[in-house]
Amino acid sequence: MIKHPLRGALLAASSLLACTAHAADAPATAAAEAASAASDPQSTTANQTGQANDAQSLTSSDIIVTGSRAAQVAPITASLTTTQPQAAVSREFIDNANAASDFNQLIALTPSVSISGSNNGTGFTETKATIRGFQDGDYNVTYDSIPFADTNNPTHHSTAFFPTTTIETVVVDRGPGNASQLGQATYGGNINMYSRAVSDQMGGQVQGLLGNWNTFIGRGEFQSGAIDKLGGAKFVLAGQFLRSDGALTNSPVNSKNLFAKAVIPIGTANTLTLLSTWNRNFYYQSDLQKGATCGTGGTALAAGTQLTADNCTPTSQIGQYGLNYGLGSDPTKQDYWKYNRTDKTTDFSYIRLQSKLAPGLSLDNRAYMYGYTNNTLSGNTGSVLALSGAGTVASPYKTTTVAGDIPGYYKLNKYRVLGYIGQVNYDFALGKIRVGGWYEHADTDRARFDLDRTTGMPSYNEKFAPVTGVGTLPSAAYANINYLQYSKWNQYQLFAEFEFHPIEALSITPGVKYVHFNRSISGPVNQKSRNPIDTAATWTKTLPFATINWQAKENWSFYGQYAQGMYVPDLSSFYTPSGTSTDQAVQQQNLAKLQPQTSTNYQVGTVWHGSHVSVDVDGYIINVNNKIAADTSTGAPSNALVNIGQVRYKGVEGQVSFVPVTGLTLFANGSYNYAHSVTSGAQIASAPFSTAALGAFYNHNGTRVSFSQKFTGPQYATEATAGATGPRSYRIAPYSVGEFAISQMIANRFRIGATVSNVFNNRAITSIANGKTYGVDDQFQFLAPRSFMVDARITF
């Protein structure tokens, strides 16, 4: 039985975790874990949900310690040793979820999380996750404890890098973590993914899946097992192919992924891990439009009005083509599907060396690289009805286009990121010391060139030139360039923390982190302003941390956290005019005034794992200072950003799992989330007031059956003024969506199954993007219609 948090974590991990720095430190296979748990209903073994070949993780909360069978078999659970609110998603859940799911959809059932963007069907379009009201970019996403994100701002493309074939488990930490948690936005929390585990046994599987909308997914995986001739080295190879026409009209998707990982012991004290994954996906959707227009006749609707498709005017896209409108099939219109294609190629690789230098002293080194290339062709607007073409825009350079041609553009976003993470761990009688650092360099090329989409030739649409300013005709060299820029960053973070155990059941961890971030940008045509640019800015911050975990009983713990986080201003902070010396001086002054957004987190909670019931509850208050927004003051430079004030996030969260009989787990969670501007008192945009989830999961003798339902509470589509009835304050009604899955193993080698998503065919509105004219061209996204997928799997 576990009586001590640190000892319990190491003891539990040692039974499952192998092939990291110590031979007994990585997780066993899911089958072995299940067999062990089944033989001991009161097992306190660490759940594989929290760990995937990563016993010496850079964050101490990544090992999930459970105190009962109820917690171990739960699809989502929290560790007894956690120091912040947490939700760990099990491998069992991932393996039986919709195969097309992206990593956001894997965490959809966790407390305080809401998902938007799945209007083309699960996994067939990029989604965004909101955690407690924090939007994508306000929290970190990591893969094997390595942060990754876009280089213009720390947002993420959920379908671009890591399909579920590359993910063993996911741990959502609803908080900044300790000082050793790395990332650009420790601000709103962390989504920590872990790569597929290697197995001691040779084997593999092949899987094929078919679904509606002409969906096909093919998958394969091979495990080498431990190879004695190579000192026990293990390898795993996996791949996936996906294609679908999608739920929306003329919106097909296609993706391919390859994944390889090797864990190689070197002597008795070192372990080398090599990992590489490559992904390519292309799809057809508007680059400019975030949904379909509804059109409410231009009438200002009161805040809180609940919208449905019946509100849409007959001339709007939804009014003409229904809720499933995506792109059209008429080449004389801007929304023709062949004019709107995005092609993305990504890669992610690392090399990791873990070394045991002396008793209690270990070293962890990682060097990594990842890249992203986005080639997009698009019409200038997503409007179905626009028939006017490039020839209607006044410019003397329109020598290759004629009126009626379709104006559009080619867009490039390409970046390469290189980084290194080093950490020293020292364990001794009273605790553990962790000291380390992170360095990262990024290079980014971004460009957009005007094209005549009818002929494929340049289209000279720009109306003013760099340097000379608005209203002056551009030179021919720049008349078809919307922007052409290059940017870099060099950042480093240094951290130190001391996990102190004054008594056996108490863990206190103070820590500190120093952040140094330098971003530079140059180019002949800057975005928005279209002036030349060559400038840089540096932001620094020292962030304190303190956490506590008290294990009052072997299966009951309490925790608290105080932590500060920060968010570095993104690339758009450089988009003010800077072509003349005066403009350059104004921009430098503005950048000097612009401070990083910072957060101060206060959180308390408790985790209890009973023999048949597992419960965790928490409360939080998070104060965000220096909120960044557009400067609307008189005389402010165009596109300038400023710090406008404070936002406060507060709420309560809880989840429970109940095992009434062997094989059956009942699960539920809920949250109340208040995210409002201190200045106006209004709830911020896209921040639901509440979330909830419930489900039943049965797994016994090879039969798996599950049903889950996720509820998302009311939210505002844009920042609303408290009590106002004015324009642009759409209120999105509460909605829910369910998923059902069933599968059966046959002779321990064959599995057949089926999944139904959006079981009750709910077509609720999930997000609204304001257009230029309120009530006319605002854009709506709906839940995708009910879909199904059948699969067959062979293991060997």
XYZ file of C-alpha atoms in Angstrom, residues 75-759:
685
model
C -11.394 6.609 -18.493
C -10.286 9.885 -16.906
C -8.644 10.167 -13.490
C -6.320 12.264 -11.328
C -3.184 11.240 -9.470
C -2.978 11.070 -5.694
C 0.339 12.942 -5.976
C -0.866 15.778 -8.186
C -0.279 19.370 -7.081
C -2.836 20.945 -9.418
C -6.202 20.010 -10.972
C -5.581 17.210 -13.430
C -7.301 14.832 -15.848
C -5.411 11.853 -17.274
C -6.979 10.150 -20.301
C -6.361 6.403 -20.377
C -4.916 4.443 -23.287
C -7.995 2.212 -23.109
C -10.193 5.233 -23.816
C -7.986 6.438 -26.695
C -7.884 2.986 -28.251
C -11.688 2.806 -28.360
C -12.492 6.415 -29.278
C -13.370 7.532 -32.785
C -10.273 6.608 -34.797
C -10.256 9.938 -36.626
C -10.124 11.963 -33.386
C -7.452 14.642 -33.016
C -5.753 15.291 -29.683
C -8.301 17.960 -28.731
C -11.175 15.531 -29.153
C -9.372 13.017 -26.938
C -9.672 15.448 -24.009
C -13.223 16.598 -24.768
C -14.702 14.726 -21.779
C -12.320 16.275 -19.236
C -13.610 18.963 -16.841
C -13.781 22.607 -18.025
C -12.887 21.673 -21.620
C -15.021 22.616 -24.622
C -14.259 21.891 -28.277
C -15.158 23.876 -31.408
C -14.392 23.457 -35.098
C -15.555 19.885 -35.759
C -18.258 20.933 -38.241
C -16.760 18.758 -41.008
C -16.887 15.645 -38.835
C -14.684 14.216 -36.097
C -11.031 14.474 -37.155
C -11.819 15.959 -40.586
C -11.066 19.563 -39.708
C -8.904 21.321 -37.170
C -10.474 21.881 -33.775
C -9.781 24.288 -30.936
C -9.989 23.457 -27.250
C -10.953 25.944 -24.561
C -9.864 25.180 -20.982
C -11.637 27.191 -18.265
C -12.162 29.961 -20.824
C -8.492 30.007 -21.860
C -8.280 29.829 -25.662
C -5.741 27.949 -27.770
C -2.512 29.909 -27.391
C -3.179 30.608 -23.700
C -1.957 27.155 -22.663
C 0.897 24.804 -23.574
C 0.738 21.637 -25.613
C 3.665 19.234 -25.197
C 4.711 15.919 -26.699
C 6.928 13.810 -24.448
C 7.366 16.988 -22.352
C 8.651 18.969 -25.366
C 6.563 22.108 -26.034
C 5.470 22.709 -29.621
C 3.432 25.490 -31.199
C 3.171 27.835 -34.152
C 5.804 30.552 -34.348
C 3.544 33.551 -34.956
C 1.729 32.798 -31.690
C 1.706 29.651 -29.545
C -1.425 28.145 -31.108
C -1.739 24.621 -32.465
C -2.991 22.717 -35.499
C -4.767 19.714 -34.053
C -4.599 17.544 -37.206
C -1.149 18.582 -38.429
C 1.332 16.681 -36.237
C 0.070 13.840 -34.048
C -2.803 11.504 -34.971
C -3.945 9.088 -32.261
C -1.658 6.351 -33.629
C 1.259 8.378 -32.221
C -0.305 9.025 -28.783
C -0.184 6.649 -25.835
C -1.839 8.869 -23.238
C -2.801 12.497 -22.567
C -2.625 14.362 -19.245
C -4.435 17.704 -18.970
C -2.990 19.851 -16.172
C -5.353 22.727 -15.445
C -2.607 24.969 -14.118
C 0.914 26.222 -14.893
C 2.579 23.210 -13.265
C 5.836 23.450 -11.389
C 8.839 25.530 -12.415
C 10.063 22.566 -14.482
C 6.965 22.710 -16.727
C 8.281 24.321 -19.897
C 6.472 26.205 -22.645
C 5.645 29.632 -23.995
C 2.208 29.791 -22.364
C 2.329 28.207 -18.925
C -0.451 30.689 -18.599
C -3.656 28.662 -18.742
C -2.515 25.074 -18.283
C -0.903 22.231 -20.189
C -2.032 19.466 -22.530
C 0.716 16.861 -22.160
C 0.730 14.094 -24.774
C 2.983 11.050 -24.542
C 4.242 9.001 -27.465
C 3.360 5.379 -28.147
C 5.036 2.978 -25.762
C 7.471 0.274 -26.844
C 6.661 -3.266 -25.760
C 8.783 -6.080 -24.360
C 6.924 -8.511 -26.633
C 7.103 -8.737 -30.422
C 3.769 -8.150 -32.143
C 1.629 -5.732 -34.036
C -1.725 -5.016 -35.541
C -3.425 -3.997 -38.765
C -6.718 -2.128 -38.762
C -9.166 -0.928 -41.391
C -12.110 1.420 -40.797
C -15.014 2.508 -43.020
C -17.547 5.255 -42.364
C -20.096 7.504 -43.957
C -18.993 10.388 -46.212
C -16.795 7.825 -48.049
C -14.444 7.667 -45.083
C -11.593 5.172 -44.992
C -8.803 4.835 -42.424
C -5.997 2.293 -42.645
C -3.569 1.694 -39.776
C -0.631 -0.509 -38.968
C 1.709 -0.993 -36.028
C 4.718 -3.225 -35.411
C 6.487 -3.808 -32.080
C 9.909 -5.426 -32.236
C 9.925 -6.485 -28.593
C 13.170 -6.533 -26.615
C 16.033 -7.596 -28.879
C 18.665 -9.420 -26.818
C 21.397 -9.015 -29.447
C 20.986 -5.242 -29.170
C 21.097 -5.182 -25.389
C 17.322 -5.176 -24.971
C 16.620 -2.409 -27.487
C 12.971 -2.032 -28.526
C 11.384 -0.419 -31.563
C 7.868 0.536 -32.607
C 6.750 1.531 -36.120
C 3.282 2.828 -36.949
C 1.453 4.424 -39.841
C -1.949 5.766 -40.783
C -3.778 6.762 -43.964
C -7.056 8.707 -43.829
C -9.407 10.037 -46.466
C -12.962 11.346 -46.304
C -15.331 13.565 -48.253
C -16.275 15.210 -44.949
C -19.661 16.268 -43.635
C -19.614 19.629 -45.442
C -20.195 20.033 -49.167
C -17.065 19.797 -51.342
C -14.745 19.596 -48.330
C -12.660 16.402 -48.694
C -9.626 15.644 -46.522
C -6.637 13.346 -46.940
C -3.781 12.630 -44.521
C -0.805 10.314 -44.090
C 1.397 9.700 -41.059
C 4.525 7.680 -40.328
C 5.891 7.151 -36.814
C 9.035 5.456 -35.493
C 10.501 5.175 -32.028
C 13.493 3.330 -30.564
C 14.475 2.871 -26.899
C 18.063 1.623 -26.669
C 19.859 0.755 -23.395
C 23.534 1.763 -23.389
C 25.293 -0.185 -20.700
C 23.499 -0.324 -17.358
C 23.223 3.396 -16.633
C 22.151 5.037 -19.900
C 19.138 4.895 -22.167
C 18.910 6.466 -25.618
C 15.499 7.271 -27.105
C 15.056 8.207 -30.756
C 11.702 9.350 -32.140
C 10.544 10.747 -35.451
C 7.126 11.303 -36.977
C 6.102 12.753 -40.351
C 2.664 13.926 -41.351
C 1.055 15.304 -44.502
C -2.548 16.368 -44.837
C -4.452 18.378 -47.390
C -8.025 19.529 -47.357
C -10.436 21.867 -49.095
C -12.021 24.683 -47.090
C -12.161 28.472 -47.119
C -9.012 30.083 -45.756
C -10.896 33.258 -44.881
C -14.233 32.080 -43.614
C -14.838 30.425 -40.231
C -18.258 29.020 -40.979
C -21.310 29.671 -43.124
C -23.160 32.982 -43.220
C -26.606 33.109 -41.726
C -27.786 36.698 -42.174
C -30.431 37.954 -39.796
C -31.486 40.860 -41.991
C -29.082 43.264 -40.328
C -31.272 43.495 -37.246
C -29.381 43.982 -33.995
C -30.237 41.074 -31.715
C -30.337 41.354 -27.951
C -27.543 39.785 -25.960
C -28.600 36.287 -24.991
C -30.701 35.654 -28.101
C -30.607 31.958 -28.964
C -29.996 31.492 -32.685
C -31.021 28.547 -34.849
C -30.877 27.914 -38.584
C -34.447 29.189 -38.813
C -33.166 32.704 -38.097
C -31.133 32.767 -41.325
C -32.245 34.853 -44.289
C -33.036 33.049 -47.583
C -30.094 34.720 -49.370
C -27.484 33.635 -46.823
C -25.291 30.588 -47.356
C -27.174 28.588 -44.740
C -30.496 29.841 -46.065
C -29.661 28.611 -49.571
C -27.536 25.531 -48.946
C -28.371 24.364 -45.406
C -26.272 23.622 -42.351
C -23.817 21.426 -44.289
C -22.552 24.175 -46.578
C -18.781 24.095 -46.993
C -17.658 24.963 -50.535
C -19.363 25.137 -53.907
C -18.934 23.458 -57.292
C -19.271 26.456 -59.657
C -15.862 27.614 -61.056
C -17.271 31.094 -61.758
C -17.670 31.720 -58.035
C -15.164 32.418 -55.292
C -16.222 29.445 -53.195
C -15.372 26.868 -55.901
C -13.737 24.040 -53.982
C -10.720 23.668 -56.258
C -9.808 27.307 -55.578
C -9.558 26.646 -51.829
C -6.951 24.018 -50.961
C -4.553 23.765 -48.030
C -1.567 21.389 -48.077
C 0.413 20.898 -44.860
C 3.552 18.866 -44.227
C 5.000 18.520 -40.732
C 7.731 16.600 -38.953
C 8.785 16.189 -35.334
C 11.934 14.418 -34.082
C 14.031 14.184 -30.954
C 16.984 12.372 -29.472
C 17.049 11.835 -25.730
C 19.795 10.503 -23.456
C 18.991 9.634 -19.862
C 21.904 8.819 -17.591
C 22.280 7.614 -14.022
C 25.477 9.297 -12.888
C 25.556 8.187 -9.251
C 23.138 7.000 -6.577
C 20.325 9.556 -6.547
C 21.900 11.651 -9.334
C 20.596 11.499 -12.905
C 20.810 13.582 -16.072
C 18.235 14.047 -18.832
C 19.205 15.582 -22.193
C 16.915 16.186 -25.171
C 17.641 17.761 -28.523
C 14.660 18.183 -30.821
C 13.524 19.631 -34.115
C 10.138 20.160 -35.696
C 8.921 21.817 -38.866
C 5.705 22.989 -40.481
C 4.981 23.954 -44.100
C 1.570 25.293 -45.078
C 0.862 25.950 -48.758
C -2.596 27.455 -49.200
C -4.478 28.501 -52.339
C -7.631 30.502 -51.732
C -10.206 32.825 -53.164
C -10.248 36.334 -51.722
C -13.537 35.671 -49.977
C -15.638 32.730 -48.982
C -18.784 34.330 -50.357
C -20.917 32.119 -52.586
C -22.613 35.006 -54.330
C -19.606 37.134 -55.340
C -19.247 37.117 -59.115
C -17.034 40.195 -59.529
C -13.424 39.345 -60.194
C -9.915 40.740 -60.021
C -10.477 43.081 -62.935
C -12.822 45.249 -60.862
C -10.059 46.525 -58.516
C -8.451 49.742 -59.773
C -4.752 49.260 -60.545
C -2.580 49.923 -63.592
C -0.839 46.577 -63.232
C -3.785 44.313 -64.072
C -2.262 43.227 -67.351
C -3.013 39.529 -66.963
C -6.533 39.588 -65.534
C -9.933 40.565 -66.824
C -13.227 41.470 -65.206
C -15.073 38.334 -64.156
C -11.914 36.407 -63.228
C -11.737 35.146 -59.663
C -9.277 37.024 -57.432
C -7.378 34.983 -54.886
C -3.990 34.357 -53.369
C -1.222 31.913 -52.525
C -0.135 31.831 -48.870
C 2.995 30.307 -47.377
C 3.652 29.736 -43.686
C 6.844 27.780 -43.079
C 8.885 27.385 -39.929
C 11.660 25.272 -38.464
C 12.263 25.023 -34.714
C 15.395 23.655 -33.007
C 15.728 23.201 -29.280
C 17.533 21.618 -26.360
C 16.282 20.711 -22.866
C 18.628 19.649 -20.107
C 17.731 18.650 -16.548
C 19.668 17.378 -13.534
C 17.780 15.409 -10.865
C 19.141 14.715 -7.411
C 17.190 12.498 -4.996
C 18.113 12.345 -1.333
C 16.495 11.466 1.990
C 14.412 14.623 2.403
C 13.329 15.116 -1.190
C 14.411 15.896 -4.721
C 16.129 18.786 -6.477
C 15.490 19.509 -10.149
C 17.584 22.070 -12.022
C 17.596 22.656 -15.768
C 17.106 24.842 -18.772
C 15.529 25.123 -22.191
C 16.845 26.878 -25.290
C 14.944 27.220 -28.547
C 15.525 28.893 -31.921
C 12.863 29.365 -34.599
C 12.992 30.609 -38.212
C 9.773 31.505 -40.019
C 8.925 32.544 -43.581
C 5.475 34.002 -44.211
C 4.155 35.359 -47.498
C 0.949 36.016 -49.405
C 0.861 36.712 -53.146
C -2.206 37.793 -55.125
C -3.288 35.372 -57.872
C -5.902 35.293 -60.566
C -7.478 31.951 -59.643
C -9.080 31.621 -63.069
C -5.806 31.808 -64.998
C -3.269 31.047 -62.264
C -1.317 34.211 -63.156
C -0.323 37.041 -60.774
C -3.118 39.440 -59.890
C -1.970 42.943 -58.967
C -4.544 43.836 -56.334
C -2.603 45.908 -53.801
C -3.594 49.557 -53.567
C -0.577 51.229 -51.935
C 3.160 50.781 -51.844
C 5.651 50.144 -49.086
C 7.374 53.259 -47.690
C 5.355 55.809 -49.685
C 2.161 55.056 -47.788
C -1.532 54.611 -48.263
C -3.069 56.054 -51.415
C 0.049 55.801 -53.594
C 0.051 53.220 -56.367
C 2.556 50.442 -55.678
C 5.516 49.635 -57.851
C 5.076 46.618 -60.076
C 7.468 44.644 -57.858
C 5.114 44.885 -54.886
C 1.666 45.263 -56.460
C 0.827 41.559 -56.016
C 2.429 41.102 -52.560
C 0.125 41.360 -49.589
C 2.995 40.592 -47.206
C 6.481 39.083 -47.342
C 8.237 38.749 -44.002
C 10.803 36.729 -42.079
C 10.849 36.317 -38.333
C 12.952 34.603 -35.704
C 12.956 33.955 -32.037
C 15.629 32.954 -29.580
C 14.297 32.065 -26.174
C 15.584 30.358 -23.082
C 14.154 29.388 -19.716
C 16.078 28.426 -16.592
C 14.397 26.672 -13.682
C 15.077 25.202 -10.255
C 12.754 23.505 -7.780
C 13.073 21.607 -4.526
C 10.563 18.872 -3.716
C 10.811 18.754 0.077
C 9.348 16.070 2.391
C 9.437 17.306 6.015
C 7.275 14.314 6.960
C 6.498 11.120 5.117
C 3.085 12.126 3.784
C 3.820 15.775 2.936
C 5.438 17.143 -0.230
C 6.233 20.869 -0.541
C 7.768 22.122 -3.796
C 8.918 25.735 -4.122
C 10.496 26.724 -7.433
C 11.484 29.575 -9.695
C 11.773 30.015 -13.443
C 13.417 32.774 -15.483
C 12.053 33.457 -18.983
C 13.995 35.354 -21.671
C 12.305 35.751 -25.051
C 13.645 37.674 -28.056
C 11.597 38.012 -31.251
C 12.727 39.757 -34.447
C 11.033 40.445 -37.758
C 12.254 41.752 -41.118
C 11.012 41.911 -44.664
C 10.160 44.214 -47.580
C 6.376 44.066 -47.010
C 5.049 43.750 -43.469
C 1.644 42.225 -42.807
C -1.243 44.713 -42.423
C 0.864 47.866 -42.857
C 2.624 46.710 -46.089
C 5.681 48.763 -45.153
C 9.250 47.436 -44.853
C 10.185 46.258 -41.386
C 13.345 45.367 -39.492
C 12.974 45.397 -35.727
C 13.133 43.249 -32.602
C 11.940 43.151 -29.009
C 12.896 41.234 -25.866
C 10.699 40.294 -22.916
C 11.905 38.778 -19.639
C 10.188 37.598 -16.471
C 10.995 35.738 -13.266
C 8.154 33.423 -12.237
C 7.762 31.958 -8.719
C 6.003 28.649 -7.972
C 4.954 26.800 -4.835
C 2.932 23.596 -4.535
C 1.941 21.246 -1.756
C 0.545 17.711 -1.593
C -0.524 16.108 1.667
C -1.497 12.448 1.539
C -3.723 12.317 4.611
C -4.426 8.646 3.980
C -3.015 6.110 1.591
C -5.921 6.768 -0.797
C -6.764 10.402 0.009
C -4.707 13.485 -0.722
C -5.062 17.278 -0.603
C -3.124 19.744 -2.715
C -2.614 23.461 -3.249
C -0.814 25.594 -5.803
C 0.447 29.135 -6.128
C 2.010 29.887 -9.479
C 2.667 32.684 -11.914
C 2.597 32.356 -15.689
C 3.146 34.562 -18.695
C 2.253 34.947 -22.363
C 4.734 36.681 -24.675
C 3.184 39.124 -27.208
C 2.775 37.353 -30.532
C 3.953 38.344 -33.983
C 0.972 40.616 -34.660
C 2.410 43.089 -32.150
C 4.861 44.035 -34.920
C 2.165 44.821 -37.487
C 2.076 48.584 -36.898
C 3.489 50.909 -39.622
C 7.263 51.145 -39.546
C 8.350 52.261 -43.017
C 9.558 55.744 -42.147
C 11.822 56.792 -39.316
C 8.847 58.349 -37.546
C 6.767 55.180 -37.881
C 9.709 53.065 -36.734
C 10.081 55.193 -33.632
C 6.350 54.940 -32.894
C 6.476 51.162 -33.237
C 9.482 50.848 -30.965
C 7.733 52.993 -28.372
C 4.636 50.830 -28.629
C 6.631 47.602 -28.280
C 8.478 49.045 -25.304
C 5.151 49.743 -23.595
C 3.656 46.363 -24.451
C 4.106 43.962 -21.550
C 3.574 40.188 -21.558
C 0.261 39.000 -20.221
C 0.827 37.483 -16.799
C -1.261 35.270 -14.567
C -1.356 34.486 -10.871
C -2.941 31.134 -10.009
C -4.423 30.025 -6.698
C -5.786 26.471 -6.650
C -6.786 23.905 -4.023
C -8.217 20.431 -4.408
C -8.536 16.911 -3.105
C -8.323 13.419 -4.641
C -9.914 10.341 -3.048
C -9.702 6.824 -4.467
C -12.126 4.448 -2.712
C -12.568 0.750 -3.405
C -15.524 1.336 -5.768
C -15.651 5.127 -6.051
C -13.010 7.656 -7.115
C -13.568 11.398 -6.599
C -11.586 14.583 -7.159
C -12.748 18.175 -6.570
C -10.975 21.526 -6.916
C -11.489 25.277 -6.850
C -9.438 28.005 -8.498
C -8.955 31.767 -8.874
C -6.687 33.034 -11.648
C -5.948 36.734 -12.152
C -4.658 37.723 -15.584
C -2.932 41.098 -15.839
C -1.790 43.132 -18.841
C -4.469 41.687 -21.123
C -3.394 42.480 -24.698
C -5.911 43.977 -27.142
C -6.159 46.504 -30.001
C -5.421 50.151 -29.168
C -8.534 52.160 -30.000
C -7.350 55.476 -28.513
C -7.318 58.632 -30.628
C -4.205 58.885 -32.786
C -3.033 55.340 -32.077
C -1.048 53.698 -34.912
C -2.982 51.327 -37.116
C -3.042 47.760 -35.748
C -1.250 48.789 -32.538
C -1.639 46.561 -29.479
C -1.741 47.708 -25.863
C -2.307 46.258 -22.389
C -5.901 46.975 -21.390
C -6.380 45.522 -17.916
C -7.293 42.451 -15.903
C -9.374 39.337 -16.514
C -10.378 37.047 -13.659
C -11.030 33.331 -13.988
C -12.623 31.412 -11.121
C -14.594 28.243 -10.698
C -15.068 24.803 -9.215
C -14.557 21.417 -10.883
C -15.137 17.816 -9.956
C -15.268 14.297 -11.343
C -16.339 10.899 -10.033
C -15.975 7.280 -11.185
C -18.032 4.384 -9.804
C -17.457 0.652 -10.366
C -20.697 -1.126 -9.345
C -19.742 -4.521 -10.836
C -16.680 -6.013 -12.477
C -16.072 -4.527 -15.904
C -18.518 -1.615 -15.628
C -17.419 1.954 -14.852
C -19.846 4.860 -14.512
C -18.273 8.267 -14.932
C -19.356 11.899 -14.523
C -17.769 15.319 -14.117
C -18.807 18.948 -14.091
C -17.488 22.481 -13.799
C -18.632 26.030 -13.199
C -16.319 28.499 -14.938
C -16.474 32.272 -14.584
C -14.102 34.174 -16.901
C -14.865 37.870 -16.931
C -13.272 41.235 -17.554
C -12.631 43.070 -14.299
C -13.196 46.364 -16.125
C -16.538 45.592 -17.802
C -17.730 42.654 -15.714
C -18.655 40.732 -18.887
C -17.898 37.074 -19.603
C -15.099 36.822 -22.171
C -15.686 35.324 -25.622
C -15.877 31.570 -26.225
C -15.753 30.801 -22.507
C -18.661 28.531 -21.483
C -20.112 29.218 -18.059
C -20.173 25.481 -17.348
C -19.320 22.024 -18.683
C -20.359 18.494 -17.757
C -19.828 14.939 -18.964
C -21.214 11.527 -18.129
C -20.631 8.054 -19.446
C -20.760 4.313 -18.959
C -17.826 2.094 -19.944
C -17.960 -1.713 -19.964
C -14.913 -3.879 -20.632
C -15.024 -7.588 -19.765
C -13.888 -10.800 -21.491
C -13.076 -9.000 -24.754
C -16.362 -7.107 -24.980
C -16.167 -3.323 -24.888
C -19.207 -1.050 -24.853
C -19.179 2.654 -24.055
C -21.425 5.672 -24.202
C -20.520 9.236 -23.255
C -22.263 12.597 -23.463
C -20.513 15.975 -23.224
C -22.448 19.091 -22.230
C -21.201 22.599 -23.010
C -22.887 25.461 -21.197
C -23.921 28.887 -22.536
C -21.217 31.203 -23.849
C -20.800 34.469 -25.717
C -19.397 34.351 -29.240
C -17.722 37.738 -28.758
C -16.930 39.853 -25.715
C -20.289 41.078 -24.464
C -20.937 44.128 -22.364
C -22.596 43.109 -19.135
C -26.318 43.813 -19.348
C -26.083 45.192 -22.881
C -28.532 44.532 -25.672
C -26.381 46.041 -28.404
C -24.850 44.430 -31.469
C -22.140 41.790 -31.766
C -22.969 40.080 -28.480
C -24.278 36.733 -29.708
C -24.978 34.270 -26.924
C -24.572 30.609 -27.897
C -27.088 28.265 -26.329
C -26.015 25.214 -24.295
C -25.592 22.010 -26.288
C -24.426 18.429 -25.878
C -22.993 15.698 -28.068
C -22.683 11.941 -27.461
C -20.552 9.049 -28.691
C -21.254 5.306 -28.621
C -18.701 2.561 -29.285
C -18.847 -1.228 -29.226
C -16.271 -3.890 -30.067
C -15.654 -7.591 -29.566
C -12.398 -9.538 -29.462
C -12.500 -12.947 -31.162
C -9.916 -15.621 -30.337
C -7.661 -12.918 -28.837
C -6.533 -11.891 -32.328
C -9.468 -10.419 -34.177
C -11.552 -7.433 -33.201
C -14.619 -5.998 -34.865
C -16.328 -2.826 -33.738
C -18.382 0.245 -34.514
C -18.503 3.859 -33.370
C -21.367 6.340 -33.629
C -20.581 10.022 -33.140
C -23.195 12.658 -32.303
C -25.610 9.864 -31.409
